[in-house]
Coordinates of C-alpha atoms and ligand atoms in Angstrom, one line a residue:
X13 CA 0.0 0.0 0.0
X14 CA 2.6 3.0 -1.5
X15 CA 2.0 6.3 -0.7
X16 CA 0.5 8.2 -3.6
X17 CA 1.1 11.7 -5.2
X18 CA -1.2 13.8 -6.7
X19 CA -4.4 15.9 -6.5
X20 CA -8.0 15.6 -6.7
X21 CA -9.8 17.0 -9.5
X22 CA -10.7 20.8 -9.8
X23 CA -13.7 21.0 -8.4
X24 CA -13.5 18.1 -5.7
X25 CA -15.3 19.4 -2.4
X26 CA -14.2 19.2 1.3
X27 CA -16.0 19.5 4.2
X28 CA -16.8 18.3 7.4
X29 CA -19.8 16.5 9.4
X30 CA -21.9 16.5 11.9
X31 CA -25.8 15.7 12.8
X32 CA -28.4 17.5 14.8
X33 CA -28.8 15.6 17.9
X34 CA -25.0 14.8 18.5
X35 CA -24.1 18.9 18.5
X36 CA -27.3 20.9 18.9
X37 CA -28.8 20.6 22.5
X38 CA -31.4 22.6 23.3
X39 CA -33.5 19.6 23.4
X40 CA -36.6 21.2 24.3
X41 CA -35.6 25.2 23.4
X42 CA -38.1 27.1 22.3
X43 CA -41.3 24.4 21.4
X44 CA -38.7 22.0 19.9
X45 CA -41.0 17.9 20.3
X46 CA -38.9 14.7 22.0
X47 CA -36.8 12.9 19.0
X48 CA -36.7 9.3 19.8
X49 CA -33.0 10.0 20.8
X50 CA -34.2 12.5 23.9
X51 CA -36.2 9.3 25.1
X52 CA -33.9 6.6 24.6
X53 CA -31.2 8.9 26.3
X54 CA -33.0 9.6 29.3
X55 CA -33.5 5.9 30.4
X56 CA -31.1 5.2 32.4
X57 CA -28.4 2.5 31.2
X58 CA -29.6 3.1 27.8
X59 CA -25.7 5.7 27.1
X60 CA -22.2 5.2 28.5
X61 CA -22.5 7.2 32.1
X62 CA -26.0 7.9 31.4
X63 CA -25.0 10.7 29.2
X64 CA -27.6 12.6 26.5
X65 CA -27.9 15.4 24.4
X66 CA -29.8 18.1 26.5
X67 CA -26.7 20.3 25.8
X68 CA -24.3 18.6 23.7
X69 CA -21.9 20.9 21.8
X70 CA -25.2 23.6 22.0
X71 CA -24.4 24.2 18.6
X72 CA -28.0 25.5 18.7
X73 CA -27.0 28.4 20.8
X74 CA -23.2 28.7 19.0
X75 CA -23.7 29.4 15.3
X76 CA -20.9 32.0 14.8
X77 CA -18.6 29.7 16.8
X78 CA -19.3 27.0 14.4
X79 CA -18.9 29.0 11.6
X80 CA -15.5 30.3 12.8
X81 CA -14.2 26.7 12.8
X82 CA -15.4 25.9 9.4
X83 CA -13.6 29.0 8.0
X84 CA -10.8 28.4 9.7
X85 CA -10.8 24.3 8.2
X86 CA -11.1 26.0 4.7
X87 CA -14.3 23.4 3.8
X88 CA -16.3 24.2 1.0
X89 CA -19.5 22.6 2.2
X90 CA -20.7 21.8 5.5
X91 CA -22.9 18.4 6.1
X92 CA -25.2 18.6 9.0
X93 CA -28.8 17.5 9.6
X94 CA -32.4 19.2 10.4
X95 CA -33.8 18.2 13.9
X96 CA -37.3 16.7 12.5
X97 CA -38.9 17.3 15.7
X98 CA -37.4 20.8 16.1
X99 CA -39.0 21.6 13.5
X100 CA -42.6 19.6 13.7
X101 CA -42.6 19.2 17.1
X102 CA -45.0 16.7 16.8
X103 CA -44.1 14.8 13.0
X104 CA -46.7 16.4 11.5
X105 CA -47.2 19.5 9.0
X106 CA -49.8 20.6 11.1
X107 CA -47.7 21.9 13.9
X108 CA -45.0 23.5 12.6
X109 CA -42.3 25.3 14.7
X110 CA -41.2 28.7 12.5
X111 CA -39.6 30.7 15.5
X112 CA -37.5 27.8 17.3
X113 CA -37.4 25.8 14.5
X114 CA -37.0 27.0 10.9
X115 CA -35.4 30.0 12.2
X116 CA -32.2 28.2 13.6
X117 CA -31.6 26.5 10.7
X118 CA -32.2 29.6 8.4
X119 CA -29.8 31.6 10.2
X120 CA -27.1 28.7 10.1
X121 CA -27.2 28.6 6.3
X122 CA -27.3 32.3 5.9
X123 CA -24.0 32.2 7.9
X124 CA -22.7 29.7 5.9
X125 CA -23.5 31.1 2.6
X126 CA -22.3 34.2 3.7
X127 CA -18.9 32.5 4.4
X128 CA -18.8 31.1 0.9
X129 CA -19.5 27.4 2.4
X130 CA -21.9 25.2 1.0
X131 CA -24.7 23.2 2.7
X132 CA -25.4 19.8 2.6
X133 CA -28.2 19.3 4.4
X134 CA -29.6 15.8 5.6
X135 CA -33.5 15.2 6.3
X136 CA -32.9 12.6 8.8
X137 CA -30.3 11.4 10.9
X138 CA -31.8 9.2 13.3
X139 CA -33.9 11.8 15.5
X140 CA -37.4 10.5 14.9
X141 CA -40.1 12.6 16.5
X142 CA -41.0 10.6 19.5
X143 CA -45.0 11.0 18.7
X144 CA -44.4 9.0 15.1
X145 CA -42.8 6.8 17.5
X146 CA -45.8 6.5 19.6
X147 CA -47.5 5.1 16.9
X148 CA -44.8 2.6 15.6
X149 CA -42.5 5.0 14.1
X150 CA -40.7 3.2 11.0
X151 CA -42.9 0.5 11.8
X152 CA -45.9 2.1 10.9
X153 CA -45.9 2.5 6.6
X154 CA -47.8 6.1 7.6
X155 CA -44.4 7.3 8.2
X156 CA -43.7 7.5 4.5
X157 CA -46.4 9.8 4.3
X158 CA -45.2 12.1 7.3
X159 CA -41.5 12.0 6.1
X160 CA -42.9 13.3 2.5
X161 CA -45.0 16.3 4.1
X162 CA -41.7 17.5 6.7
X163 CA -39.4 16.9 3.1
X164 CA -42.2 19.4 1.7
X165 CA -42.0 21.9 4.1
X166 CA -38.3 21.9 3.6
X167 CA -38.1 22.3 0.0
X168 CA -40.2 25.3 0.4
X169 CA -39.0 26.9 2.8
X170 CA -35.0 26.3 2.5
X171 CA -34.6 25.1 -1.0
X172 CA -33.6 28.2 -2.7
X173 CA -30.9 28.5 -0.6
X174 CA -30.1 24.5 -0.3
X175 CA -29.3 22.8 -3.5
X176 CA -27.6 19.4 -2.0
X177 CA -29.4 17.6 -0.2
X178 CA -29.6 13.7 1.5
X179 CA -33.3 12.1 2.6
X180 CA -32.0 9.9 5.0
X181 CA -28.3 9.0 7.1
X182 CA -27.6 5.6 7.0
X183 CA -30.5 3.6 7.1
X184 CA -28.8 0.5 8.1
X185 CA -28.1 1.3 11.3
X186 CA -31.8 3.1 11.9
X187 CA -32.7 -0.3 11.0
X188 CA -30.5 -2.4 12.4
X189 CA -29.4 -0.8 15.4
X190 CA -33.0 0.7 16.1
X191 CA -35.2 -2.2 15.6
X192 CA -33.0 -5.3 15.4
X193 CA -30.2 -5.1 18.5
X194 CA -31.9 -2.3 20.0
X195 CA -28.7 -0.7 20.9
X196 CA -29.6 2.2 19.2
X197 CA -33.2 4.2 19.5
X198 CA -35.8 3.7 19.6
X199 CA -34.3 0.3 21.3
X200 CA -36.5 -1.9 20.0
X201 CA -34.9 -5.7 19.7
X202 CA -37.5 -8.2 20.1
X203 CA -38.2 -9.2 16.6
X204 CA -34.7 -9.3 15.0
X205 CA -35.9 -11.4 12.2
X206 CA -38.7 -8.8 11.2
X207 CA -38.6 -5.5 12.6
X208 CA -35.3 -4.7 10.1
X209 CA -37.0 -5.3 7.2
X210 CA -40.2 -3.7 8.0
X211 CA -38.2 -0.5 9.1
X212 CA -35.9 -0.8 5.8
X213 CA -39.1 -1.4 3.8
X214 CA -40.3 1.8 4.9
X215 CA -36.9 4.0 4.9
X216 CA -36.7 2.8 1.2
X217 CA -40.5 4.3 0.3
X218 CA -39.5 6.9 2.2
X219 CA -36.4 7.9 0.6
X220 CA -38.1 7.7 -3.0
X221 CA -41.4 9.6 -2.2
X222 CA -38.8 12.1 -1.2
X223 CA -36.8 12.6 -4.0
X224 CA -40.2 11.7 -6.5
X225 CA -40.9 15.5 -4.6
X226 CA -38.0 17.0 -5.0
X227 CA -37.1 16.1 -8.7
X228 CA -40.9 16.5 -9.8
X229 CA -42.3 19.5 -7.7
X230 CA -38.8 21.6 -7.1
X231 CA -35.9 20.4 -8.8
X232 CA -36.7 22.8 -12.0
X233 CA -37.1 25.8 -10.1
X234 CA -34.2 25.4 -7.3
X235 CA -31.7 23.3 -9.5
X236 CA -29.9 21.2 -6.4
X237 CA -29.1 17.5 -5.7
X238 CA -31.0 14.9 -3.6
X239 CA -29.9 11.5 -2.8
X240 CA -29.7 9.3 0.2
X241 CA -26.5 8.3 2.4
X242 CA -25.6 4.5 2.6
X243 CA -23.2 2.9 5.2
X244 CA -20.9 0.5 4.8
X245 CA -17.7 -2.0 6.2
X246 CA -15.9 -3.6 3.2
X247 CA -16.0 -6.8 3.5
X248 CA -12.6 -8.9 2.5
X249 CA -12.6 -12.9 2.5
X250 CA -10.4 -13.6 5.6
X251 CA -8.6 -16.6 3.9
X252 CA -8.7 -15.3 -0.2
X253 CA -8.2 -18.7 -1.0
X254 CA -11.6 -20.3 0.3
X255 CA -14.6 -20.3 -1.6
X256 CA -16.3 -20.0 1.4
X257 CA -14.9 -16.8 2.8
X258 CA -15.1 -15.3 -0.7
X259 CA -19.0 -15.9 -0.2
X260 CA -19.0 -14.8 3.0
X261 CA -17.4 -11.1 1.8
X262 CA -20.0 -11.0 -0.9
X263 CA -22.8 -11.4 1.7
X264 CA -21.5 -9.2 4.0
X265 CA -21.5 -6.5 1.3
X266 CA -25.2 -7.7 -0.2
X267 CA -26.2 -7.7 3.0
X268 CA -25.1 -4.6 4.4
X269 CA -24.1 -1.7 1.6
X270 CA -26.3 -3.5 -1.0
X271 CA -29.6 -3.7 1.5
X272 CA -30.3 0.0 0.2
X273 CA -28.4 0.6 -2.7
X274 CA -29.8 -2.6 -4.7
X275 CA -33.1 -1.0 -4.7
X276 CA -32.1 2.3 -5.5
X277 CA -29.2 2.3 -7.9
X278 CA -30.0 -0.8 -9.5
X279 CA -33.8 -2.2 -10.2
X280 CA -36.0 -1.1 -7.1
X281 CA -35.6 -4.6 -5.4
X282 CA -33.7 -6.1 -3.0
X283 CA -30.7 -7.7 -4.2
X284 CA -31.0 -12.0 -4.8
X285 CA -28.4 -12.5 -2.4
X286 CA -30.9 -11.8 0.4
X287 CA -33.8 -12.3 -1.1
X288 CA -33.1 -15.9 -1.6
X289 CA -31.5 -16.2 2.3
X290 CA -34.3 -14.6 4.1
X291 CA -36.9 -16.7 2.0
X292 CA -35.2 -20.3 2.5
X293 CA -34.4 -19.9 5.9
X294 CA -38.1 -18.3 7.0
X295 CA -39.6 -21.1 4.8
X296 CA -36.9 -23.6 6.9
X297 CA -38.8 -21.9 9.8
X298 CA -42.1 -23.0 8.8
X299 CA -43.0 -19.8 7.8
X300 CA -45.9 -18.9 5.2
X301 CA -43.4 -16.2 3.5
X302 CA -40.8 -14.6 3.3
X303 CA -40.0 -12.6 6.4
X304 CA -38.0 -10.1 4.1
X305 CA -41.1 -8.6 2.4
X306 CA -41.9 -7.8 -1.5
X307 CA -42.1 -4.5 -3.5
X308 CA -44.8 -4.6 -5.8
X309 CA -44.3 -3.9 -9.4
X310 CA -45.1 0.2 -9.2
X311 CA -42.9 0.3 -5.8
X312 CA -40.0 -1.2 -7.7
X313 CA -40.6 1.4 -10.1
X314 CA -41.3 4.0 -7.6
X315 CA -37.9 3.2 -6.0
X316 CA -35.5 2.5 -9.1
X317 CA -33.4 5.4 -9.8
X318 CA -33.9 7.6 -7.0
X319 CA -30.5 9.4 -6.6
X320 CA -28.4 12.0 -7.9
X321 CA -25.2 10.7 -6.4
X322 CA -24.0 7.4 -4.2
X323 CA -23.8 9.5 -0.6
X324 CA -21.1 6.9 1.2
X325 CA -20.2 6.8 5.1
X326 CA -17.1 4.6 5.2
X327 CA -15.0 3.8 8.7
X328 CA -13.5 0.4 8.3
X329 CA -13.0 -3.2 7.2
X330 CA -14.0 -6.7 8.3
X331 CA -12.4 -10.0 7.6
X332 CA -15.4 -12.9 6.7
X333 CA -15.9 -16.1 7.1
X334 CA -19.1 -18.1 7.3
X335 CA -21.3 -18.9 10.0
X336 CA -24.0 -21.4 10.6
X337 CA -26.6 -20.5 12.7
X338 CA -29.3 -22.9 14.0
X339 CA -32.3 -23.5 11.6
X340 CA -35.2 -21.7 14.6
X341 CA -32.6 -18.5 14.9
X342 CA -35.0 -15.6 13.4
X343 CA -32.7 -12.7 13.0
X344 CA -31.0 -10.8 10.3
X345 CA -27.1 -12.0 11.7
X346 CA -28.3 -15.3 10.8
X347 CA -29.9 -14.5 7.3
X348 CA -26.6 -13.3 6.6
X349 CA -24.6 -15.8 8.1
X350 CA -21.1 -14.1 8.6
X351 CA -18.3 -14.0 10.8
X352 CA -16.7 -11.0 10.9
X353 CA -12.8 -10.4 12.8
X354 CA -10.1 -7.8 12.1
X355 CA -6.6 -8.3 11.6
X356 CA -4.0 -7.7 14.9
X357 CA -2.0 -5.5 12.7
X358 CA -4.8 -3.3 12.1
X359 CA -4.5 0.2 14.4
X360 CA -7.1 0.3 16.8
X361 CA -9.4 3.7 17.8
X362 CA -11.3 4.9 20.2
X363 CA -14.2 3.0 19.0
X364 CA -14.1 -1.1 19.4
X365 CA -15.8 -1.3 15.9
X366 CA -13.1 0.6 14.2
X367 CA -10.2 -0.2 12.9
X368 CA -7.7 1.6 10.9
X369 CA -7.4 -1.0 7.3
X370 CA -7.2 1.8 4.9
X371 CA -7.1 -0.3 2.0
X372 CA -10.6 -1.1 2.0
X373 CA -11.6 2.4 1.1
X374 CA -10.2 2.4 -2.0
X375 CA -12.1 -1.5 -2.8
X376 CA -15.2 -0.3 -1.5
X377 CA -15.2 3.2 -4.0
X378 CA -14.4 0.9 -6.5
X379 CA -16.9 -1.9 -5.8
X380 CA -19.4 0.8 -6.1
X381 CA -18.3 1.9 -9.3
X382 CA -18.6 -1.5 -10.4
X383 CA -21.3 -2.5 -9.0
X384 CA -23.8 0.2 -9.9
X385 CA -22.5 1.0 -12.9
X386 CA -20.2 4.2 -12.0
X387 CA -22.5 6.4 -10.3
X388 CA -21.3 9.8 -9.1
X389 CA -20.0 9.5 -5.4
X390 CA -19.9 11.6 -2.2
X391 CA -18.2 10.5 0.6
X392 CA -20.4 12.2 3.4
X393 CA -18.7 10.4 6.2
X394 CA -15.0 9.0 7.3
X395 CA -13.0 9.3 10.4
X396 CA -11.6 8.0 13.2
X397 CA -11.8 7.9 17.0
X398 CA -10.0 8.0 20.3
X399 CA -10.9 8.2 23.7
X400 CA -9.1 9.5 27.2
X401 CA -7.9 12.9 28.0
X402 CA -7.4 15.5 25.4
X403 CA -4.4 15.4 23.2
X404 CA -3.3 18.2 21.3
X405 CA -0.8 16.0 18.6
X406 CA -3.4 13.7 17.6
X407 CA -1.1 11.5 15.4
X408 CA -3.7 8.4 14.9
X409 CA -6.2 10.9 13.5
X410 CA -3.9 12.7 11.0
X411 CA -2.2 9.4 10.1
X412 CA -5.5 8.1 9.7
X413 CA -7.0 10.9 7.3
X414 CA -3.5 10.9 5.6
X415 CA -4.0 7.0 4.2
X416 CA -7.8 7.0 3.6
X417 CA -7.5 10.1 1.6
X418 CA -4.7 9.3 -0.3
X419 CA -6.6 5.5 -1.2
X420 CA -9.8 7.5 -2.5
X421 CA -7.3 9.5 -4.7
X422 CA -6.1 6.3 -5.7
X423 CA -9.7 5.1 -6.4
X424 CA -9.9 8.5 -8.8
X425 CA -6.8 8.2 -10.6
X426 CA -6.4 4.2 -10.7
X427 CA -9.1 3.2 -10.8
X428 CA -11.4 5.8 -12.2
X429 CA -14.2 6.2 -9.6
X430 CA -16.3 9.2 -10.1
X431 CA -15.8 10.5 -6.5
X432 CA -17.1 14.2 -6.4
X433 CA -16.4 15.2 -2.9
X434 CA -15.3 13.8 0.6
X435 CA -16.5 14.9 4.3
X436 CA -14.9 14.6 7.5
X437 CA -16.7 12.9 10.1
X438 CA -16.6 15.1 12.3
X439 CA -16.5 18.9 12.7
X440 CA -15.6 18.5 16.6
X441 CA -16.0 16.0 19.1
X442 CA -19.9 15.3 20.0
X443 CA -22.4 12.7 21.2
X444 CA -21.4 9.7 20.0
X445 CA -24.7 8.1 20.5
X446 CA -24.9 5.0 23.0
X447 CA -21.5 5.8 23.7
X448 CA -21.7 9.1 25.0
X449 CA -18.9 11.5 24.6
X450 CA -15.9 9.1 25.5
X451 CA -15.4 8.2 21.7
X452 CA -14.0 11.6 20.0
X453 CA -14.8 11.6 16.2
X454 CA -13.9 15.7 16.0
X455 CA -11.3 18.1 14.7
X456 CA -12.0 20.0 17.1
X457 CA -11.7 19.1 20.8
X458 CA -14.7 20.4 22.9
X459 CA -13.8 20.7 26.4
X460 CA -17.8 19.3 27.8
X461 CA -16.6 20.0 31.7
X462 CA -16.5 23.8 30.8
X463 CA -20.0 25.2 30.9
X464 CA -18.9 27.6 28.0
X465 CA -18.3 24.2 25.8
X466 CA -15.1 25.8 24.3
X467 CA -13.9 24.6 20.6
X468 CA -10.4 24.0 20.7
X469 CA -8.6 22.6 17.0
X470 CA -6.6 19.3 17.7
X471 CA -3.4 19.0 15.4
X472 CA -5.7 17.4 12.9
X473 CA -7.5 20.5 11.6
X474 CA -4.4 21.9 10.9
X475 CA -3.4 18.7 9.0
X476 CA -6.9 18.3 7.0
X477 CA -7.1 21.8 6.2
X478 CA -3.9 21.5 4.9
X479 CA -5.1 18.3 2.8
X480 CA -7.8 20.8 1.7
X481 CA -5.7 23.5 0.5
X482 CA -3.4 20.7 -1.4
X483 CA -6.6 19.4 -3.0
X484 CA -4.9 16.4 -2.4
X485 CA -1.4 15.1 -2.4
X486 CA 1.1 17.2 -4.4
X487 CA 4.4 15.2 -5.6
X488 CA 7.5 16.2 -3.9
X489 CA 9.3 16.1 -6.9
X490 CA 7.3 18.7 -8.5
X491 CA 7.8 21.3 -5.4
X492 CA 7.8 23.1 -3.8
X493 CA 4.0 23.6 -2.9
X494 CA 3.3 26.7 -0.7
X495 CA 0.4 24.5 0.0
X496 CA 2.3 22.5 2.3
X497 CA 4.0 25.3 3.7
X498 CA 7.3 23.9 2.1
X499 CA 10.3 25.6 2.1
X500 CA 12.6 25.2 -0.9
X501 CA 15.5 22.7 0.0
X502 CA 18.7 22.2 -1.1
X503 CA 19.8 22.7 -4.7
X504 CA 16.9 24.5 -5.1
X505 CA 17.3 26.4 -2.2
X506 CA 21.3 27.2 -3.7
X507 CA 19.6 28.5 -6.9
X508 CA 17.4 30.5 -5.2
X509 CA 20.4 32.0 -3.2
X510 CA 22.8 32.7 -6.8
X511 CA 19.3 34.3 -8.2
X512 CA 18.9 36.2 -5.3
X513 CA 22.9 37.5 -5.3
X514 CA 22.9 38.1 -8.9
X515 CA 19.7 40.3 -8.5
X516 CA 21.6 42.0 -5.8
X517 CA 24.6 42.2 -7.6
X518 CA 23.2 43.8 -10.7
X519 CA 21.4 46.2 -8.3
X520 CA 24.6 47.4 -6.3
X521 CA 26.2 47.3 -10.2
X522 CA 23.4 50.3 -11.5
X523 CA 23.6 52.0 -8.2
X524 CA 27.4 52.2 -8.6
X525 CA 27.3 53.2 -12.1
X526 CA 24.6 55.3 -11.1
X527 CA 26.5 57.7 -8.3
X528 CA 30.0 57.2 -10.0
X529 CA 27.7 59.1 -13.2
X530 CA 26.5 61.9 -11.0
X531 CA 30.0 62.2 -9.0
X532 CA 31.4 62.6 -11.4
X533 CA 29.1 65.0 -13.5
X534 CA 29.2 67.0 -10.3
X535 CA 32.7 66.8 -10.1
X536 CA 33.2 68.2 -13.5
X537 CA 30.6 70.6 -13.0
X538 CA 32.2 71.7 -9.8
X539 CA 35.7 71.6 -10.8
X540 CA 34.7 73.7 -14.1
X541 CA 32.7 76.7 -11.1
X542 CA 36.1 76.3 -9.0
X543 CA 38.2 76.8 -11.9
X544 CA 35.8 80.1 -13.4
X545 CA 36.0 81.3 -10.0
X546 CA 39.2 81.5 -9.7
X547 CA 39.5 82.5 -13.1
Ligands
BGC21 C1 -23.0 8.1 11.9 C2 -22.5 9.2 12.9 C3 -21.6 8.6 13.9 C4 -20.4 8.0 13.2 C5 -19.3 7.4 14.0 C6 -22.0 7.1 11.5 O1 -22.5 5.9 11.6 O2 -23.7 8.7 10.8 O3 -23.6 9.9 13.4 O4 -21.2 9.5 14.9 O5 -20.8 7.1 12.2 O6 -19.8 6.3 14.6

């Protein structure tokens, strides 16, 4: 795995991350509704030390502070997400929240515009409003509905000055996390074998009544981009030389990236891999059906096609091998049937989950490419972790962005993926969910013991601003690059020097000539007035 030179192209985009209920706080400011998130938060044992998002980073009180760390980071466009229940405090149209709600999120993007920084804005990140909840949340098909009408309201209202934007964040893990381990809200883990696929079925309708809205009703008039953003390990065989492993990877992948993507970039069904699993082993089960259940013709069509770009959040890689799980087991681990370890030499992070394998990025970008016939790519998420006191020199993290950077641009120049832009997860350290703020995802360090939550950049910023700047990796050999605050060296530095003296050197040379010209003028002219006046 060489290091590789070169630069991204022209008009690549950088930016950084972050999502509503991880920085905002104000939790219940100003007729802001319960997310989902607020709940499962406040039961106790639910987060690492009990923590929640009352106040987080109060980004919702802190816009100019915010804004001052993206200009100093140099992004061009800034990802964050709309607080659903901020903004319809009760999931509905009928109820919406102008002053607390719209108004926050107004005067973030008038700040950002203002600082020539783009906004990428995502519908949903995770914070259901706890009264859809109440009634089944993505359970309950009327959510596709109720995610339509708040998508509405947004067009409207922000679309003129919003022209990229992402329906939903991930909707593996609101799936899987949510309704299958529960580990995640709304914590729901009693039906691992159905709830997934229920809430995916939904997140999928969802997503495409969206962006049926957007590209029908706005796109003509406001001109922006609307996709969705897809999660994802790569999956790599953990012996290449068995068969089986070799499966194993391709279910991972079918299983986990190709869930959501199969339906959307490809034909507006699930992918066979999983179709065929889920069937046998519910009809192994005794099962009437499928538990995985069917799009009818028009949803197929419904779904198919419903991007503008392939929106990718990418952390690490897992190593597969198959597993055999008894025949009764009704869950979606053992649809799919895979092992998963990492490799020792792998760097750790802060997070268990996350290893450093850089390599992967770059198979992944490309799998996609492959796989869904080269669609237009945004990497909306990547980064890394730590934990413990704050460190200023944070190594792991630069190191980190360093390699998975330098695979995409392998990805763009080797291997000819169509990657448009790539986003930092994240802008500063935040809520990290069940975790609480132990696990440190930012840039920027947030001290969370000082009521004044002060931003503080870790050596990081520096290094991915720098990155920014660079647009990329310039080659050594073709230096120096002010970019990287080089300094000339050697030879070039001893050319440099001879230019410099000879520049000097020909000055003093004039300057000589120069004086010796008017000493001698005046010399003549003053020996000619001493001579007349002594004539
Ligand atoms: C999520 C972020 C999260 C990050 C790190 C992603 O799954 O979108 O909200 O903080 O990964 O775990």
């Amino acid at each position: 795995d060489m290091y590789f030179y070169g630069t991204f192209p022209e008009d690549f985009t950088w930016g950084v991350s972050s999502s509503a209920y991880q920085i905002e706080g104000g939790w219940d400011a100003d007729g802001k509704g319960p997310s989902i998130w607020d709940t499962f938060t406040h039961v106790p044992g639910n987060v690492n030390n009990n923590e929640n998002g009352d106040i987080a980073c109060d980004s919702y009180n802190k816009v100019e502070e915010d804004i001052y760390m993206l200009r100093a980071l140099g992004v061009k466009n800034y990802r964050f997400s709309l607080s659903w229940p901020r903004i319809f405090p009760t999931g509905r149209n009928n109820s919406i929240n102008s002053h607390g709600g719209l108004n926050y999120y107004e005067r973030l993007i008038d700040a950002l515009l203002a600082a020539n920084i783009v906004p990428q804005v995502t519908l949903y990140h995770w914070d259901l409003p706890q009264a859809l909840q109440d009634v089944g949340g993505w359970e309950n098909d009327t959510v596709v509905q109720r995610f339509k009408e708040y998508a509405e309201v947004l067009f409207q209202r922000l679309g003129d000055k919003v022209k990229f934007w992402i329906t939903l964040n991930e909707p593996y893990n609101t799936a899987y996390l949510g309704y299958g381990t529960g580990t995640a809200a709304p914590g729901i883990s009693f039906r691992p074998g159905h709830a997934p696929y229920v809430v995916g079925h939904n997140l999928l309708k969802a997503h495409a009544e969206a962006w049926h809205l957007y590209n029908e009703t706005f796109r003509a008039r406001q001109g922006g981009l609307i996709s969705i953003t897809i999660n994802s390990d790569w999956g790599e065989p953990r012996n290449p030389h068995s068969q089986e492993d070799v499966e194993a990877a391709r279910r991972l992948m079918q299983f986990f990236l190709g869930w959501f993507a199969h339906p959307i970039f490809k034909n507006g069904d699930y992918n066979e891999v999983m179709k065929r699993r889920i069937r046998e082993r519910s009809l192994a089960q005794g099962l009437s059906k499928s538990r995985l259940p069917e799009f009818t013709e028009s949803e197929k069509q419904r779904i198919k096609g419903t991007y503008d770009f392939f929106g990718l959040n990418h952390y690490t890689t897992v190593l597969t091998y198959n597993q055999n799980y008894p025949k009764g087991v009704m869950s979606y681990d053992s649809d799919r049937g895979v092992a998963t370890v990492t490799d020792r030499s792998w760097l750790s992070s802060g997070s268990l989950w996350l290893k450093v394998a850089p390599f992967g990025f770059r198979k992944i970008l490309r799998w996609i490419k492959e796989e869904y016939n080269n669609p237009p790519i945004y990497v909306t998420e990547n980064g890394v972790s730590e934990r413990g006191a704050f460190e200023f020199n944070d190594t792991w993290r630069m190191h980190y962005y360093r390699t998975y950077i330098n695979e995409a641009l392998k990805a763009v120049v080797l291997d000819g993926v169509d990657l448009r832009g790539y986003t930092a997860w994240s802008l500063m350290d935040n809520l990290e969910w069940a975790a609480g703020y132990e696990e440190k995802f930012g840039l920027y360090h947030v001290n969370f013991s000082d009521p004044a939550l002060p931003r503080r950049p870790k050596a990081s910023a520096k290094y991915y601003s720098q990155i920014i700047n660079c647009n990329g990796f310039p080659d050594p050999a073709t230096g120096p690059h002010p970019c990287l605050g080089e300094e000339p060296e050697g030879a070039e530095i001893a050319l440099y020097v001879l230019f410099a003296l000879s520049i000097v050197g020909a000055l003093s040379l004039a300057l000589f000539a120069y004086k010796y010209g008017k000493l001698s003028k005046r010399s003549h002219k003053q020996s000619h007035m001493e001579l007349s006046s002594k004539l």
